[in-house]
Coordinates of C-alpha atoms and ligand atoms in Angstrom, one line a residue:
M89 CA 18.1 -24.1 8.4
S90 CA 14.6 -25.3 10.2
P91 CA 13.5 -22.9 12.6
A92 CA 13.7 -26.5 14.9
Q93 CA 17.2 -25.3 15.0
S94 CA 16.8 -22.4 17.0
S95 CA 16.7 -22.4 20.3
P96 CA 13.5 -20.9 21.6
A97 CA 15.2 -17.7 22.7
E98 CA 16.9 -16.9 19.6
A99 CA 13.7 -18.4 17.5
A100 CA 11.1 -14.9 17.5
E101 CA 14.6 -13.3 15.8
T102 CA 16.0 -15.8 13.6
Y103 CA 14.4 -17.0 10.7
D104 CA 16.0 -18.9 7.7
V105 CA 15.0 -15.9 5.1
V106 CA 14.4 -12.0 5.3
V107 CA 12.1 -11.4 2.6
V108 CA 12.5 -7.5 1.2
G109 CA 9.0 -6.1 0.4
A110 CA 5.2 -7.6 0.1
G111 CA 4.3 -6.5 -3.1
F112 CA 3.8 -9.7 -5.5
A113 CA 7.3 -10.8 -5.7
G114 CA 7.9 -11.3 -1.9
M115 CA 4.6 -12.6 -0.9
Y116 CA 4.7 -15.2 -3.6
M117 CA 8.3 -15.8 -2.2
L118 CA 7.0 -15.9 1.3
H119 CA 3.9 -18.4 0.5
R120 CA 6.5 -20.8 -1.6
L121 CA 9.0 -21.0 1.2
R122 CA 6.3 -21.5 3.8
G123 CA 5.3 -24.6 1.6
L124 CA 8.6 -25.9 2.0
G125 CA 9.1 -25.3 5.7
F126 CA 10.8 -22.5 5.7
S127 CA 10.8 -19.8 8.4
A128 CA 10.4 -16.5 7.0
R129 CA 10.2 -12.8 8.2
V130 CA 9.1 -10.1 5.4
Y131 CA 9.0 -6.8 6.5
E132 CA 7.7 -4.1 4.4
Q133 CA 7.6 -0.6 4.1
G134 CA 5.0 -0.3 3.3
G135 CA 1.4 0.1 5.5
G136 CA -0.1 -3.0 3.5
V137 CA 0.7 -5.9 0.6
G138 CA 0.5 -4.8 -3.6
G139 CA 4.2 -2.8 -3.6
T140 CA 3.7 -0.6 -6.8
W141 CA 0.2 -0.6 -6.6
Y142 CA 0.1 0.3 -2.9
W143 CA 2.2 3.0 -3.1
N144 CA 1.0 4.2 -7.6
R145 CA -2.4 5.5 -6.7
Y146 CA -2.4 8.4 -8.6
P147 CA -5.9 9.2 -10.9
G148 CA -5.8 7.2 -14.2
A149 CA -3.0 4.6 -13.0
R150 CA -4.0 1.3 -14.2
C151 CA -1.7 -1.5 -15.1
D152 CA -0.8 -2.2 -19.2
V153 CA 0.0 -5.6 -18.7
E154 CA -4.3 -7.5 -19.7
S155 CA -5.6 -8.0 -16.4
M156 CA -5.9 -12.0 -17.4
Q157 CA -2.3 -11.8 -18.0
Y158 CA -1.4 -9.8 -14.7
S159 CA -2.1 -12.2 -12.7
Y160 CA -0.8 -14.8 -10.7
S161 CA -0.5 -18.6 -12.3
F162 CA 0.7 -20.2 -9.6
S163 CA -3.2 -21.5 -8.0
E164 CA -5.1 -22.7 -10.2
E165 CA -8.0 -21.8 -7.9
L166 CA -7.0 -18.6 -7.7
Q167 CA -6.4 -18.0 -11.2
Q168 CA -10.3 -19.3 -11.8
E169 CA -12.1 -17.7 -9.4
W170 CA -10.4 -14.1 -9.9
D171 CA -12.8 -12.4 -11.2
W172 CA -11.4 -9.1 -13.1
S173 CA -13.3 -6.4 -14.5
E174 CA -12.4 -4.9 -17.5
R175 CA -9.4 -5.8 -19.8
Y176 CA -6.8 -3.1 -18.6
A177 CA -7.3 -3.8 -14.2
P178 CA -7.2 -0.5 -12.6
Q179 CA -5.2 0.3 -9.1
A180 CA -7.7 -0.3 -7.1
E181 CA -8.7 -3.5 -8.2
I182 CA -5.1 -4.6 -8.3
L183 CA -4.2 -4.0 -4.9
K184 CA -7.5 -5.9 -3.8
Y185 CA -6.3 -9.0 -4.8
A186 CA -3.5 -8.3 -3.6
N187 CA -4.9 -8.0 -0.5
H188 CA -7.4 -11.1 -1.7
V189 CA -4.1 -12.9 -2.5
A190 CA -2.7 -12.5 1.1
D191 CA -5.4 -13.5 3.2
R192 CA -6.4 -16.2 1.2
F193 CA -3.0 -17.9 1.6
D194 CA -2.5 -16.4 5.0
L195 CA 0.7 -14.4 4.6
R196 CA 0.4 -11.4 6.6
R197 CA 1.1 -13.7 9.9
D198 CA 4.5 -13.4 8.5
I199 CA 5.1 -9.4 7.5
Q200 CA 5.8 -6.9 9.1
F201 CA 3.9 -3.9 7.9
D202 CA 5.9 -0.1 8.4
T203 CA 8.9 -1.6 8.3
R204 CA 12.4 -0.4 6.2
V205 CA 15.5 -2.9 6.0
E206 CA 17.9 -0.1 7.1
R207 CA 20.9 -2.1 6.7
A208 CA 22.1 -6.2 6.3
V209 CA 25.6 -7.3 7.1
F210 CA 27.2 -10.4 6.4
D211 CA 28.6 -12.3 9.0
E212 CA 31.0 -14.5 7.6
R213 CA 32.0 -16.3 10.2
G214 CA 28.7 -17.2 11.6
K215 CA 27.3 -17.6 7.5
R216 CA 24.2 -15.5 8.1
W217 CA 23.1 -12.0 7.5
S218 CA 22.5 -9.7 10.2
V219 CA 19.4 -7.2 9.5
T220 CA 18.4 -4.0 10.7
I221 CA 14.5 -2.7 10.7
S222 CA 13.0 0.8 10.5
D223 CA 12.0 -0.6 14.7
G224 CA 15.7 -0.6 15.4
R225 CA 16.0 -4.6 16.0
T226 CA 18.4 -6.8 14.5
V227 CA 17.4 -10.0 13.7
Q228 CA 19.8 -12.5 11.8
A229 CA 19.2 -14.9 8.4
Q230 CA 20.2 -17.3 6.0
F231 CA 19.2 -16.0 3.6
V232 CA 17.7 -12.4 2.0
V233 CA 15.4 -12.4 -0.1
L234 CA 15.2 -8.6 -1.9
A235 CA 12.0 -8.2 -2.6
T236 CA 12.1 -4.7 -2.9
G237 CA 10.5 -3.6 -6.8
C238 CA 11.9 -2.4 -10.1
L239 CA 9.6 0.8 -10.1
S240 CA 9.6 1.3 -6.5
N241 CA 11.4 4.8 -5.5
A242 CA 10.0 7.5 -6.3
R243 CA 12.2 10.1 -7.5
K244 CA 11.3 13.5 -7.4
P245 CA 13.6 16.0 -9.6
D246 CA 16.3 18.8 -8.8
I247 CA 14.0 21.8 -10.4
N248 CA 15.4 25.0 -9.1
G249 CA 12.9 26.0 -6.7
L250 CA 10.5 23.7 -5.9
E251 CA 10.5 23.7 -2.9
N252 CA 9.4 27.1 -2.5
F253 CA 6.0 26.5 -3.8
K254 CA 3.0 26.6 -2.1
G255 CA 0.5 24.4 -2.9
P256 CA 0.8 20.3 -2.5
V257 CA 3.2 18.9 -4.6
Y258 CA 2.5 14.5 -5.7
H259 CA 5.0 12.0 -6.7
T260 CA 2.4 9.8 -8.8
G261 CA 4.4 6.7 -7.2
N262 CA 3.8 8.0 -4.1
W263 CA 0.1 9.4 -4.2
P264 CA -2.1 9.9 -0.9
H265 CA -3.9 7.7 0.5
E266 CA -6.8 9.9 0.5
P267 CA -8.8 11.4 -2.5
V268 CA -7.5 13.7 -3.4
D269 CA -9.8 16.0 -5.1
F270 CA -8.7 18.8 -8.6
S271 CA -12.0 20.2 -8.8
G272 CA -11.8 24.6 -10.1
Q273 CA -7.8 24.3 -9.5
R274 CA -4.8 25.1 -12.0
V275 CA -2.7 22.1 -12.3
G276 CA 0.9 21.4 -13.1
L277 CA 2.1 18.7 -14.5
I278 CA 5.2 17.6 -15.2
G279 CA 6.6 14.7 -16.7
T280 CA 5.2 12.4 -20.1
G281 CA 5.4 8.9 -19.1
S282 CA 3.5 6.1 -18.6
S283 CA 2.4 7.8 -15.2
G284 CA 1.7 11.0 -16.9
I285 CA 0.1 10.3 -19.9
Q286 CA -2.1 8.0 -17.7
S287 CA -2.5 10.8 -15.9
A288 CA -3.5 13.9 -17.2
P289 CA -6.6 13.0 -19.1
I290 CA -8.7 12.7 -16.0
I291 CA -6.7 15.9 -14.3
A292 CA -8.1 17.4 -16.5
E293 CA -12.0 16.0 -16.4
Q294 CA -11.4 17.3 -13.0
A295 CA -9.0 20.8 -12.8
K296 CA -10.0 23.9 -14.1
H297 CA -7.0 24.2 -16.0
L298 CA -4.6 21.8 -16.8
T299 CA -1.2 22.3 -18.0
V300 CA 1.8 19.4 -19.1
F301 CA 5.2 20.4 -18.9
Q302 CA 6.5 18.0 -21.6
R303 CA 10.3 17.0 -21.6
T304 CA 9.9 14.1 -23.9
A305 CA 7.5 13.2 -26.3
N306 CA 6.7 9.7 -25.8
F307 CA 5.1 7.0 -28.3
S308 CA 1.8 5.9 -26.7
I309 CA -0.6 3.3 -28.0
P310 CA -4.3 3.2 -26.8
A311 CA -5.4 0.8 -24.6
R312 CA -9.2 0.2 -26.0
N313 CA -10.2 -0.8 -22.8
A314 CA -13.5 -2.4 -21.7
A315 CA -14.9 -4.4 -18.9
L316 CA -14.3 -8.1 -19.7
S317 CA -17.8 -10.5 -20.1
A318 CA -17.8 -13.7 -18.0
G319 CA -17.1 -15.6 -22.1
D320 CA -13.9 -13.2 -22.8
R321 CA -12.7 -14.9 -18.9
D322 CA -14.0 -18.0 -19.7
A323 CA -12.0 -17.7 -23.0
F324 CA -9.2 -17.6 -21.0
R325 CA -9.6 -19.5 -18.1
K326 CA -10.5 -22.6 -20.0
N327 CA -7.1 -21.8 -21.7
Y328 CA -4.6 -20.9 -19.2
P329 CA -2.4 -23.7 -19.9
E330 CA -1.2 -23.3 -23.1
V331 CA -1.2 -19.0 -22.1
R332 CA 1.0 -19.6 -19.3
R333 CA 3.0 -21.9 -21.0
F334 CA 3.7 -19.9 -24.4
A335 CA 3.7 -16.4 -21.8
R336 CA 6.6 -18.7 -20.0
E337 CA 8.2 -20.2 -22.3
V338 CA 7.6 -19.1 -25.8
A339 CA 6.4 -14.4 -25.5
R340 CA 9.4 -12.5 -25.5
N341 CA 8.2 -10.7 -22.8
G342 CA 5.9 -13.5 -21.2
I343 CA 2.6 -12.0 -22.9
F344 CA 0.8 -14.4 -25.0
A345 CA 0.0 -13.5 -27.7
E346 CA 0.8 -13.5 -31.8
Q347 CA 4.2 -13.6 -32.2
P348 CA 5.7 -12.0 -35.3
D349 CA 7.2 -13.7 -38.3
R350 CA 8.4 -11.5 -40.6
G351 CA 10.3 -8.0 -40.7
A352 CA 8.1 -4.7 -41.5
L353 CA 10.5 -4.1 -44.6
D354 CA 9.1 -7.2 -45.7
D355 CA 5.0 -5.7 -46.6
S356 CA 4.1 -3.7 -49.4
D357 CA 3.6 0.2 -48.0
D358 CA -0.2 -0.4 -48.1
T359 CA 0.5 -4.1 -46.3
R360 CA 2.2 -2.8 -43.3
R361 CA -0.7 0.4 -43.3
G362 CA -2.8 -2.0 -42.6
K363 CA -1.4 -4.0 -40.0
Y364 CA -0.8 -1.3 -38.2
E365 CA -4.2 0.7 -38.1
K366 CA -5.3 -3.2 -37.0
R367 CA -2.9 -3.0 -33.7
W368 CA -3.9 0.4 -32.7
E369 CA -7.7 -0.1 -33.2
H370 CA -7.0 -3.4 -31.1
G371 CA -5.0 -1.3 -28.9
G372 CA -1.9 -2.1 -25.9
L373 CA 1.3 -3.3 -26.2
T374 CA 1.3 -5.6 -29.0
F375 CA 1.0 -2.5 -31.4
M376 CA 5.1 -3.5 -31.3
Y377 CA 4.6 -6.7 -32.1
A378 CA 3.1 -6.4 -35.6
Y379 CA 6.8 -7.1 -36.7
N380 CA 10.1 -8.9 -35.2
N381 CA 11.8 -7.0 -35.7
L382 CA 10.7 -3.0 -35.0
G383 CA 13.2 -3.7 -32.7
L384 CA 16.0 -4.7 -33.9
D385 CA 16.0 -2.4 -37.8
R386 CA 16.0 1.9 -37.9
T387 CA 14.4 2.1 -41.2
A388 CA 11.8 -0.7 -39.9
N389 CA 11.4 1.3 -36.1
D390 CA 10.8 4.5 -39.0
T391 CA 8.1 2.4 -40.5
A392 CA 5.6 1.9 -36.9
A393 CA 7.6 6.0 -35.4
D394 CA 5.6 7.2 -38.6
F395 CA 2.7 5.9 -39.0
V396 CA 2.3 6.8 -34.9
R397 CA 3.3 10.5 -35.5
G398 CA 0.5 10.1 -38.3
K399 CA -2.6 9.3 -35.3
I400 CA -0.8 12.3 -33.0
T401 CA -1.6 14.3 -36.2
E402 CA -5.0 13.1 -37.3
I403 CA -5.7 13.6 -33.3
V404 CA -4.7 16.4 -32.3
K405 CA -6.5 19.5 -33.7
D406 CA -4.2 22.5 -33.5
P407 CA -1.1 21.9 -35.7
A408 CA 1.9 23.2 -32.5
T409 CA 0.6 21.2 -30.0
A410 CA 0.4 18.1 -32.8
K411 CA 3.7 18.6 -34.2
L412 CA 4.9 19.1 -30.3
L413 CA 3.4 15.8 -29.0
Q414 CA 5.0 13.5 -31.7
P415 CA 8.3 11.6 -30.0
N416 CA 11.1 12.1 -32.5
S417 CA 13.9 11.6 -29.9
H418 CA 14.3 7.7 -30.1
P419 CA 12.9 4.6 -32.1
I420 CA 9.7 3.5 -31.1
G421 CA 9.6 1.0 -28.3
T422 CA 12.8 2.0 -26.6
K423 CA 11.4 3.7 -23.9
R424 CA 9.0 1.7 -22.7
I425 CA 5.9 2.4 -24.6
C426 CA 3.0 4.2 -23.2
I427 CA -0.4 2.7 -23.3
D428 CA -2.6 5.5 -22.6
T429 CA -6.7 6.1 -22.5
D430 CA -7.8 9.3 -24.4
Y431 CA -4.5 10.7 -24.2
F432 CA -3.3 12.5 -27.1
V433 CA -7.2 13.9 -27.8
T434 CA -6.7 16.1 -24.0
F435 CA -5.0 18.3 -25.7
N436 CA -8.4 19.0 -27.6
R437 CA -9.9 20.7 -24.6
P438 CA -9.9 24.4 -23.9
N439 CA -8.8 24.0 -20.6
V440 CA -5.7 22.0 -21.1
S441 CA -2.0 23.6 -22.5
L442 CA 1.4 21.4 -23.5
V443 CA 4.3 24.2 -22.5
D444 CA 7.9 22.3 -24.6
I445 CA 10.9 22.3 -21.6
K446 CA 13.1 20.4 -23.6
T447 CA 14.4 23.6 -25.4
T448 CA 13.3 25.4 -23.2
P449 CA 14.1 23.9 -19.3
I450 CA 12.0 25.1 -16.2
E451 CA 13.7 27.6 -14.9
E452 CA 12.2 28.1 -11.6
V453 CA 9.4 27.0 -9.5
T454 CA 8.1 30.2 -7.5
A455 CA 5.0 29.8 -4.6
H456 CA 2.8 30.0 -7.2
T457 CA 4.0 29.2 -10.9
V458 CA 6.2 27.5 -12.8
R459 CA 8.3 29.8 -14.8
V460 CA 9.8 28.4 -18.0
A461 CA 11.4 31.2 -21.1
G462 CA 11.0 33.5 -18.6
K463 CA 6.5 33.5 -18.9
D464 CA 5.1 32.3 -15.1
H465 CA 2.8 29.5 -15.5
E466 CA 0.2 30.4 -12.4
V467 CA -1.1 26.6 -10.6
D468 CA -2.6 25.5 -7.7
A469 CA -1.0 21.6 -7.2
L470 CA 2.4 20.2 -8.8
V471 CA 2.3 16.7 -10.0
L472 CA 5.4 15.2 -10.8
A473 CA 5.1 12.1 -12.6
T474 CA 9.2 12.1 -12.7
G475 CA 9.5 8.5 -12.7
F476 CA 11.8 6.4 -10.5
D477 CA 15.3 5.5 -9.7
A478 CA 14.4 2.2 -12.2
M479 CA 15.6 -1.0 -11.1
T480 CA 18.7 -0.2 -8.7
G481 CA 16.8 2.9 -6.4
S482 CA 15.5 0.8 -3.9
V483 CA 18.5 -1.7 -3.3
A484 CA 20.5 0.7 -3.0
K485 CA 18.6 2.5 0.0
I486 CA 19.4 -0.8 2.2
D487 CA 22.9 -0.4 3.5
I488 CA 23.9 -3.8 2.1
R489 CA 28.1 -5.2 2.9
G490 CA 28.8 -8.5 2.3
R491 CA 32.2 -10.3 2.9
E492 CA 34.7 -7.7 4.0
G493 CA 32.6 -5.4 4.7
W494 CA 32.7 -4.0 0.7
T495 CA 28.9 -2.5 0.6
L496 CA 27.0 -3.2 -2.6
N497 CA 26.8 0.3 -3.4
Q498 CA 30.3 0.2 -3.7
K499 CA 30.3 -2.5 -6.2
W500 CA 27.9 -0.8 -8.2
A501 CA 28.9 2.5 -8.6
E502 CA 30.1 1.9 -12.2
G503 CA 25.9 0.4 -12.8
P504 CA 25.0 -3.3 -11.6
K505 CA 26.8 -7.1 -11.9
T506 CA 25.1 -9.7 -11.4
Y507 CA 25.3 -13.6 -12.3
L508 CA 22.1 -14.1 -13.7
G509 CA 20.0 -10.9 -12.6
L510 CA 19.7 -13.2 -9.5
M511 CA 23.0 -12.6 -6.6
S512 CA 26.2 -10.2 -6.8
A513 CA 28.9 -11.9 -6.1
G514 CA 30.9 -10.8 -2.9
F515 CA 27.4 -11.3 -1.3
P516 CA 26.4 -14.9 -0.5
N517 CA 23.3 -15.9 0.4
L518 CA 21.2 -12.3 -1.3
F519 CA 19.3 -13.0 -3.6
I520 CA 17.1 -10.5 -5.9
I521 CA 14.1 -10.5 -7.7
T522 CA 14.1 -9.6 -10.9
G523 CA 17.1 -7.5 -10.6
P524 CA 19.1 -6.0 -13.0
G525 CA 20.6 -8.2 -15.1
S526 CA 17.4 -10.7 -15.8
P527 CA 14.1 -9.9 -18.2
S528 CA 12.8 -8.1 -15.4
V529 CA 11.2 -4.9 -16.5
L530 CA 10.9 -6.0 -19.6
S531 CA 8.4 -8.9 -19.2
N532 CA 4.9 -9.1 -17.8
M533 CA 5.9 -8.5 -14.3
I534 CA 4.5 -11.7 -12.5
V535 CA 6.0 -14.4 -14.5
S536 CA 9.3 -13.6 -13.9
I537 CA 8.7 -12.9 -10.5
E538 CA 7.1 -16.4 -10.8
Q539 CA 10.3 -17.6 -11.8
H540 CA 12.4 -16.2 -10.4
V541 CA 10.7 -17.1 -6.9
D542 CA 10.1 -20.6 -8.0
W543 CA 13.8 -21.3 -8.9
I544 CA 14.9 -19.4 -5.4
A545 CA 13.1 -22.2 -3.5
D546 CA 14.1 -24.9 -5.1
C547 CA 18.3 -24.1 -4.8
L548 CA 17.3 -23.1 -1.0
T549 CA 15.6 -26.5 -0.8
N550 CA 18.5 -28.5 -2.9
M551 CA 20.7 -26.6 -0.6
R552 CA 19.0 -27.9 2.5
K553 CA 19.5 -31.6 1.1
R554 CA 23.2 -31.2 -0.1
G555 CA 23.5 -29.8 4.0
L556 CA 25.0 -26.3 2.1
A557 CA 25.0 -22.8 3.8
T558 CA 25.8 -20.7 1.1
I559 CA 25.8 -20.0 -1.9
E560 CA 27.4 -17.4 -4.0
A561 CA 28.0 -15.8 -8.0
G562 CA 30.9 -16.4 -8.8
G563 CA 33.0 -13.4 -10.6
D564 CA 33.6 -15.6 -13.3
A565 CA 29.7 -16.5 -14.1
E566 CA 29.5 -12.6 -13.0
E567 CA 31.4 -11.3 -15.3
K568 CA 30.8 -13.0 -18.1
W569 CA 27.0 -12.3 -17.6
V570 CA 27.2 -9.1 -17.6
A571 CA 28.6 -9.4 -21.0
H572 CA 26.6 -11.0 -22.2
V573 CA 23.7 -8.6 -20.9
N574 CA 25.4 -6.0 -22.3
E575 CA 26.2 -7.4 -25.9
V576 CA 22.8 -8.3 -26.7
A577 CA 21.1 -4.7 -26.1
Q578 CA 23.7 -3.6 -27.9
G579 CA 23.0 -5.5 -30.5
T580 CA 18.9 -3.9 -30.4
L581 CA 17.6 -0.2 -31.1
Y582 CA 17.1 0.4 -26.7
P583 CA 20.4 1.3 -26.0
Q584 CA 19.6 4.6 -28.7
A585 CA 17.1 6.1 -26.4
N586 CA 17.5 8.6 -23.2
S587 CA 15.6 6.0 -21.7
W588 CA 15.0 4.6 -17.3
Y589 CA 16.2 1.2 -18.6
M590 CA 19.6 2.8 -19.6
G591 CA 20.2 4.5 -16.3
A592 CA 19.8 7.9 -17.7
N593 CA 17.2 9.8 -15.9
I594 CA 19.4 9.6 -12.9
P595 CA 22.2 12.4 -13.2
S596 CA 24.6 10.6 -11.1
K597 CA 24.1 7.2 -12.2
P598 CA 25.5 5.1 -14.8
R599 CA 24.6 4.5 -17.8
I600 CA 24.4 0.8 -18.6
F601 CA 21.4 -0.8 -20.0
M602 CA 19.9 -2.9 -17.0
P603 CA 17.6 -5.4 -17.8
Y604 CA 18.5 -8.7 -19.4
I605 CA 17.0 -8.3 -23.0
G606 CA 17.8 -12.0 -24.9
G607 CA 13.9 -12.9 -23.8
V608 CA 12.5 -13.7 -20.5
G609 CA 11.9 -17.8 -22.8
T610 CA 15.5 -18.1 -23.6
Y611 CA 16.2 -16.4 -19.7
R612 CA 14.3 -19.4 -18.2
R613 CA 16.4 -22.3 -20.2
I614 CA 19.6 -20.5 -19.1
C615 CA 18.7 -19.9 -15.5
D616 CA 17.0 -24.0 -16.0
E617 CA 20.2 -24.9 -17.1
V618 CA 22.8 -23.7 -14.6
A619 CA 20.8 -25.0 -12.3
A620 CA 20.8 -28.6 -13.1
K621 CA 24.4 -28.0 -14.0
G622 CA 24.4 -28.3 -10.1
Y623 CA 23.9 -24.2 -10.0
E624 CA 27.3 -23.4 -12.4
G625 CA 29.0 -20.9 -12.2
F626 CA 28.0 -20.2 -8.1
V627 CA 30.6 -20.9 -5.6
M628 CA 28.5 -23.0 -2.6
E629 CA 29.9 -23.8 0.3
A630 CA 29.3 -26.9 3.1
D631 CA 27.3 -26.3 6.7
A632 CA 30.1 -26.6 9.1
A633 CA 27.1 -28.1 11.0
A634 CA 26.0 -31.1 9.1
P635 CA 29.2 -33.0 8.9
G636 CA 28.7 -36.3 6.4
R637 CA 26.5 -34.4 3.9
D638 CA 28.0 -33.3 0.9
G639 CA 30.6 -30.1 0.6
V640 CA 31.1 -27.3 -1.7
G641 CA 28.7 -27.6 -4.1
Q642 CA 29.0 -30.2 -7.7
G643 CA 30.1 -27.9 -10.5
C644 CA 30.8 -25.2 -8.4
M645 CA 34.2 -22.9 -9.1
T646 CA 36.1 -22.4 -5.6
P647 CA 35.2 -18.7 -3.7
A648 CA 38.6 -16.1 -4.5
Ligands
N01_99 O1 8.5 7.2 -14.7 P1 9.0 7.5 -16.9 P2 6.5 7.1 -15.1 N1 11.7 18.0 -15.4 O2 10.4 7.2 -15.6 C1 10.1 13.4 -17.2 C2 5.7 1.7 -15.1 N2 4.5 2.1 -15.3 O3 6.7 6.7 -13.5 O4 11.5 11.3 -20.2 C3 11.5 18.0 -16.4 O5 8.5 6.7 -17.8 C4 10.9 12.7 -18.0 O6 11.6 13.2 -19.4 P3 12.7 12.6 -20.1 C5 6.2 1.8 -16.3 O7 7.1 0.6 -17.2 C6 3.0 1.4 -15.9 O8 5.6 7.4 -16.5 O9 13.7 11.9 -19.3 N3 10.6 16.6 -16.6 C7 9.2 11.8 -18.0 O10 8.8 12.0 -19.2 C8 7.4 3.1 -17.0 O11 8.2 2.9 -17.9 C9 2.0 1.9 -16.1 O12 13.2 13.7 -20.2 C10 11.3 15.5 -16.3 C11 9.2 11.7 -16.6 O13 9.2 12.5 -16.5 C12 7.5 3.6 -15.1 O14 6.9 2.7 -14.4 C13 2.1 2.8 -15.4 C14 12.0 15.2 -15.3 C15 9.3 9.6 -16.5 O15 8.9 9.4 -17.1 C16 8.1 4.6 -15.1 O16 6.8 5.3 -15.4 C17 3.1 3.4 -14.4 C18 12.7 17.0 -14.4 N4 13.7 16.9 -14.2 C19 4.2 3.3 -14.5 N5 13.1 14.4 -15.1 C20 1.4 1.1 -16.8 O17 1.1 -0.7 -16.2 C21 11.4 13.2 -15.1 N6 11.0 14.3 -16.2 C22 1.0 1.4 -17.5

């Protein structure tokens, strides 16, 4: 388990751990592994660190979790010294932060950029993974950690004739590194999720005309972004121990904020409206914290949805456009709620038009137009804000073969199956960070990333101490966990939406609610208990080369 155990010739190609991806998860994983004396190599397909923030450079891209909370907590010096400039950090600043972290902790020397992991095959006899990378080489590792990100596989929509379009086509999730200038152009924007809603106001300011093609109207809350003063930052910094504890242990979604103590129907209409007004004015994701049953009770949810629909009517001057922008297809919050700056007011601009492609879908994209209901909308450039093959898409692109050559894609054909979102039975020593079956995308990602990385780091340390060679999700434990994840989701309103949480944005994908909605605090306690009980539900096997140490992991089931 240490580089010293490999011969010098092998050392360059043999690692304790291969980490796939150098976003926030991969960087922290590398930092922890090195600190514990494990040899590790990170492969990153991009030309730099930062993951999501490396690729998503579209106009208006910024994080919808406040910057003082969307940041690593593992280094006290880092969180005290880094100065965030705004309440919600723009993409460029988050990327700068990621680069700062890479430099500060000297991470780059163990990261190979511009390199895709193509294939990972588990050798059952040698108890190692053979990992083939895009430069054609194959390296060996005892463990593989997939830090591939949940929203990293940008999805080009299957729209008739798209390939015939003569102008540039941009995807928000794979934006060029050079500035894109829309001045004087007619731009077509397809997609009105978080990315479309953030980019529309900025593109509208620049372009001659912006046509937004909307399939599903979305709920969006104003961000109320503002510069952070030194005083704002200090208030957080002084309170960081409590802020971080609360985010990890109490808040369901890993964000420090006042928690609701009552349901929406417990208040009078006036009181409720007053609370929604206050939260609308404050802005941001915490709008959904007005009451504790907005995700559970449809009547309660309707009160919040009606409030937002009313706001859209107040903001948007043209009644027909306002009506079209009002979401009616899903309860508020069951698709990821959007946070915007001037989205709805953008439709009052004379150079912006909205086209409904729900009742009449796009018929065809031609060389210079998007045709809807027989009408050609002329555009010089197209922006696809059409989302991602979420949670499983980037994992599925790697040819992963576990026991008996069984591929992860075969195993997950009817939906991802994991134990705790961390491992999948039949694929020993393969960890997933923020994988399906964990709170992941329902939470402040950095809180969930740090929890997973710390859990994995502790697990590997424990295995090293006990001379164990493999860990694998037990089949029974996995079945029970998958059932639990489903059961918790079914008790909420979330499955009522055709969301990417459900895989509903990818035609061939099974409809399963992928993340665990039990809350980050509950989930953390479950993971900690599992570890405290000797990794209950996991199967651990001894390292044959290390006789005299512990054998099969205590409290574990035997392999099937
Ligand atoms: O993608 P989306 P996104 N024809 O999947 C439409 C995070 N994020 O990139 O709803 C026409 O949400 C699709 O329509 P419909 C955040 O977690 C965070 O915007 O499927 N339209 C929808 O309107 C977010 O949830 C931040 O009917 C098509 C849109 O494209 C996640 O990333 C910023 C279509 C896709 O919306 C994904 O957001 C950005 C087709 N063929 C993203 N296919 C922040 O932190 C799809 N659509 C602020």
